[in-house]
Coordinates of C-alpha atoms in Angstrom, one line a residue:
Chain E
M76 CA -165.4 -59.2 -128.9
P77 CA -162.6 -61.6 -129.6
E78 CA -159.2 -60.7 -128.2
T79 CA -157.4 -58.5 -130.7
T80 CA -154.2 -56.6 -130.0
K81 CA -154.8 -53.0 -130.9
K82 CA -152.6 -52.1 -133.9
L83 CA -150.6 -48.9 -133.5
P84 CA -150.9 -46.6 -136.5
L85 CA -147.6 -46.5 -138.3
G86 CA -147.1 -42.8 -137.9
Q87 CA -147.5 -43.0 -134.2
Q88 CA -145.3 -46.0 -134.0
L89 CA -142.5 -44.1 -135.8
I90 CA -142.8 -41.1 -133.5
Y91 CA -142.6 -43.3 -130.4
Q92 CA -139.7 -45.2 -131.8
A93 CA -137.8 -42.0 -132.5
M94 CA -138.4 -40.8 -129.0
L95 CA -137.3 -44.2 -127.5
L96 CA -134.2 -44.3 -129.7
F97 CA -133.2 -40.9 -128.5
I98 CA -133.6 -42.0 -124.9
T99 CA -131.7 -45.2 -125.7
F100 CA -128.9 -43.0 -127.1
T101 CA -128.7 -40.9 -123.9
V102 CA -128.7 -44.0 -121.8
M103 CA -126.1 -45.8 -123.8
F104 CA -123.8 -42.9 -124.6
P105 CA -121.8 -43.0 -121.2
I106 CA -121.7 -46.7 -121.2
L107 CA -120.4 -47.0 -124.8
W108 CA -117.9 -44.2 -124.1
I109 CA -116.5 -46.0 -121.1
V110 CA -116.4 -49.4 -122.7
G111 CA -114.8 -47.9 -125.9
M112 CA -112.2 -46.1 -123.8
S113 CA -111.4 -49.2 -121.8
L114 CA -110.6 -51.1 -125.1
D115 CA -108.2 -48.4 -126.4
A116 CA -105.1 -50.1 -127.7
R117 CA -102.9 -47.0 -127.4
D118 CA -101.4 -46.4 -124.0
I119 CA -102.1 -42.6 -124.1
A120 CA -103.3 -40.4 -121.3
R121 CA -106.2 -38.7 -123.0
P122 CA -108.0 -40.0 -126.2
K123 CA -109.1 -37.3 -128.6
E124 CA -111.9 -39.1 -130.2
L125 CA -115.2 -40.7 -129.0
F126 CA -114.2 -44.2 -129.9
P127 CA -110.7 -45.7 -130.2
P128 CA -109.3 -46.5 -133.7
E129 CA -107.9 -49.9 -132.6
I130 CA -108.9 -52.0 -129.7
S131 CA -107.1 -54.4 -127.3
L132 CA -107.5 -55.6 -123.7
Q133 CA -104.2 -54.1 -122.6
A134 CA -105.8 -51.6 -120.3
Y135 CA -107.5 -54.4 -118.4
L136 CA -104.1 -56.2 -118.1
R137 CA -102.6 -53.1 -116.8
V138 CA -105.3 -52.6 -114.1
L139 CA -105.0 -56.3 -113.2
G140 CA -101.4 -55.7 -112.3
Q141 CA -101.1 -52.6 -110.2
P142 CA -103.9 -50.1 -110.9
T143 CA -102.6 -47.1 -109.0
A144 CA -99.3 -45.6 -107.9
N145 CA -99.9 -47.2 -104.5
P146 CA -98.0 -50.4 -103.9
V147 CA -101.0 -52.6 -103.9
T148 CA -102.2 -55.1 -106.5
F149 CA -105.6 -55.4 -108.0
I150 CA -106.1 -58.8 -106.4
Q151 CA -105.4 -57.3 -103.0
L152 CA -107.8 -54.4 -103.6
A153 CA -110.5 -56.8 -104.8
M154 CA -110.0 -59.1 -101.8
N155 CA -110.3 -56.2 -99.4
S156 CA -113.5 -55.0 -101.1
L157 CA -114.9 -58.5 -101.2
L158 CA -114.1 -59.2 -97.5
L159 CA -115.5 -55.9 -96.4
A160 CA -118.7 -56.0 -98.5
G161 CA -119.3 -59.7 -97.9
G162 CA -118.5 -59.6 -94.2
V163 CA -120.7 -56.6 -93.6
A164 CA -123.6 -57.9 -95.6
F165 CA -123.4 -61.4 -94.0
C166 CA -123.3 -60.0 -90.4
A167 CA -126.1 -57.5 -91.1
V168 CA -128.4 -60.3 -92.4
L169 CA -127.4 -62.9 -89.8
I170 CA -127.9 -60.6 -86.9
G171 CA -130.8 -58.7 -88.4
V172 CA -133.1 -61.5 -89.4
S173 CA -134.1 -62.8 -86.0
A174 CA -134.9 -59.3 -84.8
A175 CA -136.9 -58.6 -88.0
Y176 CA -138.9 -61.8 -87.4
V177 CA -139.8 -60.8 -83.8
F178 CA -140.7 -57.3 -85.0
S179 CA -142.9 -58.6 -87.7
R180 CA -144.8 -61.2 -85.6
F181 CA -145.0 -60.4 -81.9
K182 CA -146.4 -57.7 -79.7
F183 CA -144.1 -57.1 -76.7
Y184 CA -143.2 -54.5 -74.2
G185 CA -141.0 -51.9 -75.8
R186 CA -141.7 -52.8 -79.4
E187 CA -142.7 -49.4 -80.5
Y188 CA -139.7 -47.7 -78.9
L189 CA -137.3 -50.2 -80.4
M190 CA -138.8 -49.9 -83.8
L191 CA -138.7 -46.1 -83.5
G192 CA -135.0 -46.5 -82.6
V193 CA -134.4 -48.5 -85.8
I194 CA -136.2 -46.1 -88.0
T195 CA -134.5 -43.1 -86.5
V196 CA -131.0 -44.4 -87.1
L197 CA -132.1 -45.4 -90.6
M198 CA -132.6 -41.8 -91.3
V199 CA -129.1 -40.8 -90.4
P200 CA -126.9 -40.9 -93.6
A201 CA -123.7 -42.9 -93.1
I202 CA -121.6 -39.8 -93.6
A203 CA -123.3 -38.1 -90.7
T204 CA -121.9 -40.8 -88.4
I205 CA -118.3 -40.6 -89.5
A206 CA -117.1 -38.2 -86.8
P207 CA -118.0 -40.3 -83.7
L208 CA -117.2 -43.6 -85.3
F209 CA -113.8 -42.3 -86.3
V210 CA -113.0 -40.9 -82.9
L211 CA -114.3 -44.0 -81.0
L212 CA -112.7 -46.6 -83.2
N213 CA -109.5 -44.6 -83.2
S214 CA -109.3 -44.9 -79.5
I215 CA -109.1 -48.7 -79.6
N216 CA -105.4 -49.7 -79.9
I217 CA -104.1 -53.2 -79.4
P218 CA -100.4 -53.4 -78.7
I219 CA -99.6 -56.4 -80.9
G220 CA -96.7 -56.3 -83.4
S221 CA -96.2 -52.8 -84.6
G222 CA -99.5 -51.8 -82.9
F223 CA -103.0 -52.3 -84.2
N224 CA -105.4 -49.4 -84.4
L225 CA -109.0 -50.6 -84.9
R226 CA -109.9 -47.5 -86.9
N227 CA -107.0 -47.9 -89.4
S228 CA -108.1 -51.5 -90.3
L229 CA -110.6 -53.2 -92.4
W230 CA -112.2 -54.5 -89.1
G231 CA -112.9 -50.9 -88.0
V232 CA -114.3 -49.9 -91.4
G233 CA -116.4 -53.1 -91.3
L234 CA -117.8 -52.3 -87.9
A235 CA -118.6 -48.7 -88.9
M236 CA -120.4 -50.0 -91.9
I237 CA -122.4 -52.6 -90.0
S238 CA -123.6 -49.7 -87.8
G239 CA -125.6 -48.5 -90.8
A240 CA -126.2 -51.8 -92.6
L241 CA -127.8 -53.6 -89.6
P242 CA -130.8 -51.2 -89.1
F243 CA -131.4 -51.3 -92.8
S244 CA -131.3 -55.1 -92.9
I245 CA -133.8 -55.3 -90.0
W246 CA -136.1 -52.9 -91.6
N247 CA -135.9 -54.5 -95.1
L248 CA -136.4 -58.0 -93.8
K249 CA -139.3 -57.0 -91.6
G250 CA -141.0 -55.5 -94.5
Y251 CA -140.7 -58.7 -96.4
L252 CA -141.7 -61.0 -93.5
D253 CA -144.8 -58.9 -93.0
T254 CA -146.0 -60.1 -96.4
I255 CA -145.6 -63.8 -95.5
P256 CA -149.0 -65.2 -94.4
K257 CA -149.1 -66.4 -90.8
D258 CA -151.2 -69.5 -91.5
L259 CA -148.3 -71.8 -91.8
E260 CA -146.8 -70.7 -88.6
E261 CA -150.1 -71.0 -86.7
A262 CA -150.6 -74.5 -88.1
A263 CA -147.1 -75.5 -87.0
I264 CA -147.6 -74.1 -83.5
I265 CA -150.8 -76.1 -83.2
D266 CA -148.9 -79.2 -84.2
G267 CA -146.6 -78.5 -81.3
A268 CA -143.6 -76.8 -83.0
S269 CA -141.5 -74.5 -80.9
F270 CA -140.9 -70.9 -81.9
N271 CA -137.4 -71.8 -82.7
Q272 CA -138.5 -74.6 -85.0
V273 CA -141.0 -72.3 -86.7
F274 CA -138.2 -69.7 -87.3
M275 CA -135.7 -72.2 -88.5
Y276 CA -137.9 -74.5 -90.6
I277 CA -140.6 -72.2 -91.9
I278 CA -139.6 -68.6 -91.8
L279 CA -136.0 -68.9 -92.9
P280 CA -136.7 -71.1 -95.9
L281 CA -139.6 -68.9 -97.0
S282 CA -137.6 -65.7 -96.7
R283 CA -134.7 -66.9 -98.8
P284 CA -135.3 -64.3 -101.6
A285 CA -135.5 -61.5 -99.1
L286 CA -132.3 -62.7 -97.4
A287 CA -130.6 -62.8 -100.8
V288 CA -131.8 -59.3 -101.7
T289 CA -130.8 -57.8 -98.3
F290 CA -127.5 -59.5 -98.5
F291 CA -126.9 -58.2 -102.0
L292 CA -127.9 -54.6 -101.1
G293 CA -125.6 -54.7 -98.1
F294 CA -122.9 -56.1 -100.3
L295 CA -123.4 -53.4 -103.0
T296 CA -123.2 -50.7 -100.4
G297 CA -120.0 -52.2 -99.0
W298 CA -118.5 -52.9 -102.4
T299 CA -118.8 -49.2 -103.5
E300 CA -118.4 -47.6 -100.0
F301 CA -116.1 -44.7 -100.2
A302 CA -116.3 -42.1 -97.5
L303 CA -115.6 -44.3 -94.5
S304 CA -112.8 -46.2 -96.0
W305 CA -111.2 -43.0 -97.4
Q306 CA -111.4 -41.4 -94.0
F307 CA -110.3 -44.4 -91.9
L308 CA -107.7 -46.3 -93.9
T309 CA -104.1 -45.0 -94.5
K310 CA -102.2 -48.2 -95.3
P311 CA -102.2 -49.1 -99.0
E312 CA -102.5 -52.8 -98.3
N313 CA -106.0 -52.1 -96.8
F314 CA -107.3 -50.0 -99.7
T315 CA -110.4 -51.0 -101.6
L316 CA -111.4 -51.0 -105.2
A317 CA -113.6 -47.9 -104.7
M318 CA -110.7 -46.0 -103.3
A319 CA -108.4 -47.1 -106.1
L320 CA -111.0 -46.0 -108.7
W321 CA -111.0 -42.5 -107.2
N322 CA -107.2 -42.5 -107.1
M323 CA -107.3 -43.1 -110.9
T324 CA -109.3 -40.0 -111.6
G325 CA -109.6 -36.5 -110.2
Q326 CA -106.8 -34.8 -108.4
Y327 CA -104.9 -37.9 -107.5
S328 CA -104.8 -39.5 -110.9
G329 CA -101.5 -38.1 -112.1
D330 CA -101.1 -39.4 -115.6
T331 CA -103.2 -42.5 -115.3
P332 CA -104.4 -43.3 -118.8
W333 CA -108.1 -42.9 -119.2
S334 CA -108.2 -46.4 -120.7
A335 CA -107.0 -47.8 -117.4
F336 CA -109.5 -45.8 -115.4
A337 CA -112.3 -47.0 -117.7
A338 CA -111.2 -50.6 -117.4
M339 CA -111.2 -50.3 -113.6
A340 CA -114.7 -48.7 -113.7
I341 CA -116.0 -51.6 -115.7
M342 CA -114.3 -54.3 -113.6
L343 CA -115.7 -52.7 -110.4
S344 CA -119.3 -52.5 -111.9
L345 CA -119.7 -55.7 -113.9
P346 CA -120.0 -58.3 -111.0
V347 CA -122.5 -56.3 -109.0
A348 CA -124.4 -55.1 -112.1
I349 CA -124.9 -58.7 -113.3
V350 CA -126.3 -59.8 -109.9
Y351 CA -128.4 -56.7 -109.7
L352 CA -130.0 -57.6 -113.1
F353 CA -131.0 -61.0 -111.8
L354 CA -132.4 -59.7 -108.5
Q355 CA -133.9 -56.5 -109.9
Q356 CA -137.5 -57.3 -109.5
H357 CA -137.1 -58.5 -105.9
I358 CA -135.1 -55.4 -105.1
V359 CA -137.6 -52.9 -106.5
G360 CA -140.5 -54.7 -105.0
G361 CA -138.9 -54.8 -101.6
L362 CA -137.7 -51.2 -101.5
T363 CA -141.0 -49.7 -102.5
V364 CA -143.6 -52.0 -100.9
G365 CA -142.1 -53.8 -98.0
G366 CA -139.6 -51.2 -96.9
V367 CA -141.8 -48.3 -96.3
K368 CA -144.7 -49.9 -94.6
Chain F
M179 CA -143.4 -79.9 -76.8
A180 CA -143.0 -81.3 -73.4
A181 CA -146.2 -79.8 -72.2
G182 CA -148.2 -83.0 -72.5
N183 CA -145.9 -84.9 -70.1
M184 CA -145.8 -82.1 -67.6
S185 CA -149.5 -81.7 -67.3
S186 CA -149.8 -85.2 -65.8
Q187 CA -147.9 -84.1 -62.7
K188 CA -149.0 -80.9 -60.9
P189 CA -146.8 -78.1 -62.3
S190 CA -144.9 -76.1 -59.8
A191 CA -145.4 -72.3 -59.7
F192 CA -142.0 -72.0 -61.3
Q193 CA -142.7 -74.4 -64.1
D194 CA -146.0 -72.6 -64.7
W195 CA -144.3 -69.3 -65.0
W196 CA -141.5 -70.7 -67.1
Q197 CA -144.1 -72.1 -69.5
K198 CA -146.1 -68.8 -69.7
T199 CA -143.1 -66.7 -70.3
S200 CA -141.6 -68.9 -73.0
Q201 CA -142.8 -66.5 -75.7
T202 CA -141.4 -63.5 -74.0
R203 CA -138.0 -65.2 -73.5
F204 CA -138.0 -66.2 -77.1
I205 CA -138.7 -62.6 -78.2
Y206 CA -136.0 -61.0 -76.2
M207 CA -133.5 -63.7 -77.0
Y208 CA -134.1 -63.1 -80.7
L209 CA -133.8 -59.4 -80.3
F210 CA -130.7 -59.6 -78.2
P211 CA -127.9 -60.0 -80.9
A212 CA -129.2 -57.1 -83.0
F213 CA -129.7 -54.8 -80.1
F214 CA -126.4 -55.6 -78.5
V215 CA -124.6 -54.8 -81.7
M216 CA -126.6 -51.7 -82.4
T217 CA -126.2 -50.4 -78.9
M218 CA -122.4 -50.7 -79.3
I219 CA -121.9 -49.4 -82.8
T220 CA -125.0 -47.4 -83.6
F221 CA -126.8 -45.9 -80.6
Y222 CA -123.7 -45.3 -78.5
P223 CA -121.8 -43.5 -81.3
L224 CA -124.9 -41.4 -82.0
F225 CA -125.2 -40.3 -78.3
Y226 CA -121.5 -39.8 -78.2
Q227 CA -121.9 -37.5 -81.3
V228 CA -124.4 -35.4 -79.3
W229 CA -121.8 -34.9 -76.6
M230 CA -119.0 -34.3 -79.2
S231 CA -121.1 -31.6 -80.8
L232 CA -120.9 -29.7 -77.5
T233 CA -117.1 -29.8 -77.3
D234 CA -114.2 -28.5 -79.3
Y235 CA -113.1 -32.0 -80.3
G236 CA -110.2 -31.7 -82.7
V237 CA -107.0 -33.5 -83.8
K238 CA -105.3 -32.7 -80.5
N239 CA -107.8 -34.8 -78.7
L240 CA -107.3 -38.0 -80.7
K241 CA -104.4 -39.0 -78.5
G242 CA -106.6 -39.1 -75.4
T243 CA -106.7 -35.6 -73.9
P244 CA -110.4 -34.8 -73.2
P245 CA -111.8 -31.9 -75.2
N246 CA -113.3 -28.8 -73.6
F247 CA -117.0 -28.3 -73.2
V248 CA -118.1 -25.3 -75.3
G249 CA -121.8 -25.5 -75.1
L250 CA -123.6 -24.6 -78.3
D251 CA -120.6 -22.8 -79.8
N252 CA -120.3 -25.2 -82.6
Y253 CA -123.9 -24.6 -83.7
W254 CA -123.4 -20.8 -83.6
Y255 CA -120.2 -21.3 -85.5
I256 CA -122.2 -23.1 -88.3
F257 CA -125.2 -20.8 -88.3
G258 CA -123.4 -17.6 -87.7
G259 CA -121.0 -18.0 -90.6
G260 CA -117.9 -18.3 -88.5
L261 CA -117.2 -21.6 -90.3
A262 CA -116.6 -19.5 -93.5
A263 CA -113.2 -18.8 -92.1
K264 CA -112.3 -22.4 -92.5
L265 CA -114.5 -23.2 -95.5
P266 CA -114.4 -20.2 -97.8
N267 CA -117.8 -19.2 -99.1
F268 CA -119.6 -21.4 -96.6
N269 CA -123.1 -20.1 -95.8
F270 CA -125.4 -22.5 -93.9
W271 CA -128.7 -21.1 -95.2
R272 CA -127.6 -20.9 -98.8
L273 CA -126.3 -24.5 -98.5
L274 CA -129.6 -25.7 -97.0
G275 CA -131.6 -23.9 -99.7
F276 CA -129.5 -25.3 -102.4
N277 CA -129.7 -28.8 -101.0
L278 CA -133.5 -28.6 -100.9
F279 CA -133.6 -27.1 -104.4
W280 CA -131.3 -29.8 -105.7
T281 CA -133.5 -32.5 -104.2
F282 CA -136.8 -31.3 -105.5
S283 CA -135.6 -30.3 -108.9
N284 CA -134.1 -33.8 -109.4
V285 CA -137.0 -35.8 -108.0
I286 CA -139.6 -33.9 -110.0
V287 CA -137.7 -34.6 -113.2
H288 CA -137.1 -38.3 -112.2
V289 CA -140.8 -38.9 -111.5
V290 CA -142.2 -37.0 -114.5
A291 CA -139.7 -38.5 -116.9
G292 CA -140.0 -41.9 -115.3
V293 CA -143.7 -42.1 -115.5
L294 CA -143.9 -40.7 -119.1
I295 CA -141.3 -43.2 -120.3
A296 CA -143.2 -46.0 -118.5
V297 CA -146.4 -44.9 -120.2
L298 CA -144.7 -44.8 -123.6
L299 CA -143.2 -48.2 -123.0
N300 CA -146.7 -49.5 -122.1
V301 CA -148.3 -48.5 -125.4
E302 CA -149.9 -51.5 -127.0
G303 CA -148.3 -52.8 -130.2
L304 CA -145.1 -50.9 -129.7
W305 CA -142.1 -52.5 -131.3
A306 CA -139.0 -53.7 -129.4
K307 CA -140.5 -53.0 -126.0
G308 CA -138.4 -55.8 -124.3
I309 CA -135.2 -54.4 -125.7
Y310 CA -135.9 -50.9 -124.4
R311 CA -137.0 -52.1 -121.0
T312 CA -133.7 -54.1 -120.7
L313 CA -131.5 -51.2 -121.8
F314 CA -133.2 -48.7 -119.6
V315 CA -132.4 -50.7 -116.5
L316 CA -128.7 -50.2 -117.0
P317 CA -128.3 -46.8 -115.1
M318 CA -129.9 -48.4 -112.1
V319 CA -127.7 -51.5 -111.9
I320 CA -124.3 -49.7 -112.3
P321 CA -123.0 -48.5 -108.9
S322 CA -123.6 -44.8 -108.4
L323 CA -119.9 -44.3 -107.4
V324 CA -118.9 -45.5 -110.9
I325 CA -121.6 -43.5 -112.6
A326 CA -120.3 -40.4 -110.8
V327 CA -116.7 -40.8 -111.7
V328 CA -117.5 -41.6 -115.3
W329 CA -119.6 -38.5 -115.7
R330 CA -116.9 -36.5 -114.1
N331 CA -114.6 -37.8 -116.8
M332 CA -117.2 -37.0 -119.5
F333 CA -117.4 -33.4 -118.4
D334 CA -113.6 -33.0 -118.7
P335 CA -113.2 -29.6 -120.5
N336 CA -110.6 -30.7 -123.0
F337 CA -111.1 -34.4 -123.8
G338 CA -114.3 -35.3 -122.1
A339 CA -117.1 -37.1 -124.1
I340 CA -119.6 -34.2 -123.7
N341 CA -117.4 -31.6 -125.2
V342 CA -116.0 -33.9 -127.9
A343 CA -119.5 -34.9 -128.9
L344 CA -120.7 -31.3 -128.9
A345 CA -117.7 -30.3 -131.0
S346 CA -118.4 -33.0 -133.6
L347 CA -122.1 -32.0 -133.7
G348 CA -121.0 -28.4 -134.1
G349 CA -118.6 -29.3 -136.8
L350 CA -121.5 -30.5 -138.9
V351 CA -122.8 -26.9 -139.0
G352 CA -119.3 -25.5 -139.5
M353 CA -118.6 -24.4 -135.9
A354 CA -115.0 -24.4 -134.8
P355 CA -114.1 -27.1 -132.2
E356 CA -112.5 -24.4 -130.0
M357 CA -116.0 -23.2 -129.2
F358 CA -116.7 -26.4 -127.3
Q359 CA -114.0 -26.3 -124.7
I360 CA -116.7 -25.8 -122.1
R361 CA -115.4 -25.6 -118.6
W362 CA -118.4 -27.4 -117.0
M363 CA -117.0 -27.5 -113.5
E364 CA -115.0 -24.3 -113.2
Q365 CA -117.1 -21.7 -115.0
I366 CA -118.3 -19.2 -112.4
N367 CA -120.6 -17.0 -114.3
P368 CA -124.1 -18.4 -114.4
P369 CA -124.9 -19.7 -118.0
F370 CA -128.5 -18.4 -117.9
P371 CA -128.8 -14.7 -116.9
G372 CA -131.1 -14.2 -114.0
I373 CA -130.8 -17.8 -112.7
P374 CA -128.2 -17.9 -110.0
L375 CA -127.0 -21.4 -110.7
P376 CA -123.5 -22.2 -112.0
L377 CA -122.9 -24.4 -115.1
S378 CA -121.7 -27.2 -112.8
F379 CA -125.3 -27.4 -111.3
F380 CA -126.6 -28.3 -114.7
A381 CA -123.8 -30.8 -115.2
V382 CA -124.6 -32.7 -111.9
L383 CA -128.3 -32.4 -112.7
I384 CA -127.9 -34.1 -116.0
A385 CA -125.8 -36.8 -114.5
N386 CA -128.3 -37.4 -111.7
I387 CA -131.2 -37.4 -114.0
W388 CA -129.5 -40.1 -116.0
L389 CA -129.0 -42.0 -112.8
G390 CA -132.4 -41.5 -111.3
W391 CA -135.3 -41.9 -113.8
P392 CA -135.0 -45.6 -114.6
F393 CA -135.9 -46.5 -111.1
M394 CA -139.1 -44.5 -111.4
T395 CA -139.9 -46.1 -114.7
I396 CA -139.5 -49.5 -113.3
V397 CA -141.8 -48.8 -110.4
A398 CA -144.4 -47.1 -112.7
T399 CA -144.2 -49.9 -115.2
G400 CA -145.1 -52.4 -112.5
A401 CA -148.0 -50.3 -111.4
L402 CA -149.2 -49.7 -115.0
Q403 CA -149.3 -53.4 -115.8
S404 CA -151.7 -54.0 -112.9
I405 CA -154.3 -51.5 -114.2
P406 CA -157.2 -53.4 -115.7
K407 CA -157.5 -52.7 -119.4
D408 CA -161.3 -52.4 -119.4
L409 CA -161.0 -49.2 -117.4
Y410 CA -159.5 -47.6 -120.4
E411 CA -161.9 -49.3 -122.8
A412 CA -164.9 -48.0 -120.8
A413 CA -163.4 -44.5 -120.6
S414 CA -162.8 -44.3 -124.3
M415 CA -166.3 -45.6 -125.0
D416 CA -167.5 -42.7 -122.9
G417 CA -165.5 -40.4 -125.1
A418 CA -162.6 -39.6 -122.7
T419 CA -159.5 -38.3 -124.5
S420 CA -156.2 -40.0 -123.8
V421 CA -155.1 -37.0 -121.7
Q422 CA -158.3 -37.3 -119.6
Q423 CA -157.6 -41.0 -119.3
F424 CA -154.0 -40.3 -118.2
W425 CA -155.2 -38.0 -115.4
G426 CA -158.3 -39.8 -114.6
I427 CA -157.1 -43.4 -114.6
T428 CA -153.4 -43.8 -114.9
V429 CA -152.3 -41.2 -112.3
P430 CA -154.6 -42.3 -109.5
M431 CA -153.9 -45.9 -110.2
I432 CA -150.1 -45.7 -110.1
R433 CA -150.1 -43.2 -107.2
P434 CA -149.9 -45.8 -104.4
A435 CA -146.7 -47.2 -106.0
M436 CA -145.1 -43.9 -106.9
I437 CA -145.4 -42.3 -103.5
P438 CA -143.1 -44.6 -101.6
A439 CA -140.7 -44.5 -104.5
T440 CA -140.8 -40.7 -104.5
M441 CA -140.1 -40.6 -100.8
L442 CA -137.2 -42.9 -101.2
G443 CA -136.0 -40.8 -104.1
L444 CA -136.2 -37.6 -102.1
I445 CA -134.1 -39.0 -99.2
M446 CA -131.6 -40.6 -101.6
T447 CA -131.2 -37.4 -103.6
F448 CA -131.0 -35.2 -100.6
N449 CA -128.0 -37.3 -99.5
Q450 CA -126.6 -37.9 -102.9
F451 CA -123.0 -37.7 -101.9
N452 CA -121.4 -39.5 -104.8
V453 CA -122.8 -37.4 -107.7
I454 CA -121.9 -34.1 -106.0
F455 CA -118.6 -35.1 -104.5
F456 CA -117.2 -36.9 -107.5
I457 CA -118.5 -34.7 -110.3
S458 CA -118.5 -31.1 -109.3
N459 CA -116.8 -31.6 -105.9
G460 CA -119.1 -28.8 -104.6
G461 CA -117.6 -26.2 -107.0
P462 CA -117.2 -23.6 -108.2
L463 CA -117.0 -21.5 -105.0
R464 CA -119.0 -24.2 -103.0
Q465 CA -122.1 -23.3 -105.1
T466 CA -123.1 -27.0 -105.6
E467 CA -122.1 -28.2 -102.2
I468 CA -124.8 -30.2 -100.2
L469 CA -125.0 -31.0 -96.5
V470 CA -123.4 -34.4 -96.6
T471 CA -120.4 -33.3 -98.7
I472 CA -119.8 -30.5 -96.2
A473 CA -120.1 -33.0 -93.3
F474 CA -117.5 -35.2 -95.0
R475 CA -115.1 -32.2 -95.5
L476 CA -115.4 -31.2 -91.9
V477 CA -114.1 -34.5 -90.8
N478 CA -111.8 -35.4 -93.7
E479 CA -110.3 -32.1 -94.7
Q480 CA -110.8 -29.8 -91.7
R481 CA -110.6 -32.4 -88.9
L482 CA -113.0 -30.4 -86.9
Y483 CA -114.7 -33.4 -85.2
G484 CA -116.7 -31.3 -82.8
V485 CA -118.1 -29.1 -85.5
A486 CA -118.7 -32.1 -87.8
A487 CA -120.7 -33.7 -85.0
A488 CA -122.9 -30.6 -84.6
F489 CA -123.3 -30.5 -88.3
S490 CA -124.4 -34.1 -88.5
I491 CA -127.0 -33.5 -85.8
L492 CA -128.4 -30.6 -87.8
I493 CA -128.5 -32.9 -90.9
F494 CA -130.5 -35.4 -88.8
F495 CA -133.1 -32.9 -87.8
I496 CA -133.4 -31.5 -91.3
L497 CA -134.0 -35.0 -92.6
L498 CA -136.5 -35.6 -89.9
G499 CA -138.4 -32.4 -90.8
L500 CA -138.2 -33.2 -94.5
T501 CA -139.7 -36.7 -93.9
L502 CA -142.5 -35.5 -91.7
A503 CA -143.3 -32.7 -94.1
T504 CA -143.5 -34.9 -97.2
N505 CA -145.5 -37.4 -95.2
R506 CA -148.0 -34.8 -94.3
I507 CA -148.2 -33.5 -97.9
T508 CA -148.8 -36.9 -99.3
K509 CA -151.4 -37.7 -96.7
A510 CA -153.1 -34.3 -97.2
T511 CA -153.4 -34.8 -101.0
E512 CA -154.6 -38.4 -100.7
S513 CA -158.3 -37.7 -100.6
Y514 CA -158.0 -35.2 -103.4
D515 CA -156.9 -37.7 -106.0
A516 CA -158.9 -40.7 -104.8

């Protein structure tokens, strides 16, 4: 039989379309609500209608100035979030990839125990490690200037976040490296390449997508991390975007207009959402196939 | 490598050994950075946490005074209900039960909705497939922190999107807008008689379903597309109905992809801090609290670091049990479907 695409009967097509349009409505409703609110031209605390009667970008301008009552600018908040997320993700990938490679390729004494160690700590949610990290990092004080407390700094939050990000990065990268065929490496070894050369010139280039995805997932976690930063940081100049977003809603919001809150939510999401869209297939594949093996 | 040159001379015992162990050295050298860092900031704090859980570590000890050893008191404090003195309405077993119920109710809906929508999107000849697939990814790519605070905002009793939308729908059939000032988060009486769940449970459930099903749809879509079409053709020639085809072909074929995704979903939902903390904040009367939100409160609000450490260790063992149990269940049912 020649290839013919089955034609869907019109009645069925319409029923399916109605169902999908309803699902689309439920998916889009919160997004449209928040986008609409962020464009509200009136500087009022609470809009009364679903979509604003006139639109402008003034809520964004307001947020780009000083989003919360704390004396800290949007740029500062964004820089803190960026440094934290980028630093944590970079360290986790850089330190994790060599261990992931060894786990994926070699049998050696203690391998099972070390892997078990990694899997075990992976199972501990970040929030269940706050108490010891808080206490330990709090005990490190360096008497420079007005005194530096490691806990009350972006460095401390960063270290606490690497504590969870590194095991994840080892595990995620190992899952991906397991899927790379060994033939290339074996051929290179026969040709006289050293293990270092194999790693640098074969493995690293081949695992570029996995490195990118692992970096991005680490970045995403850091970018929206809340509990650790909220617990550790007390100086407004160290605050992050995620903390500011929570400051703009809920019990700390005061009379922050919802339009400003909405603009903040969008500015926080947009950069990571766009990157996620591009990497989506790699991320889903890695999490479901490589990660659990 | 230098091996060729060296073999011309007679290698010394040391050189021989050095050569033989090059792989071992390489292995441990490559492991070293990760394990050095993990020992310092992951393993050590976790062991420290075990010790902390046996002490009365509190704010007074932050300045350097060592805490007192109290044995298993912190654990009895949690199990026995003594903690309710600090956290009103706290009950460990109820909390654990709710956490498990929350996890399974969510993940079942995620998987069922996710698979059904994926199957719907896979129907041949369906219009605008690409558009739907693109739009349905959106809940997954927006950070869950943002999703949670936005839903919280939408559940606002006076001006939130949900109540405003319901009021305008009700207005069409002549209902007064005052009827739709639903207090989603504060209402204490259960909305459905006989079901002991507050309205806020249904609110966080709705938000988390919105957040969770697209991931399952994406995983299921990937698996569906790899099913050979002739399987269905052969089945329909043999007279199998589409329901039979779904259970006989689709389900077994997508199962290998759905199981890891479901396990991931279970763990993520069990620890879904953002949705609970930001939307219902555990209320009313702690009825929608889960383990991780309480763990955070013990550190952040109560500053009971010793109790928090004990609580975190309990969370760890519960998660371990959950993982092992789900692993067993999936293994046990494997032969049944295949």
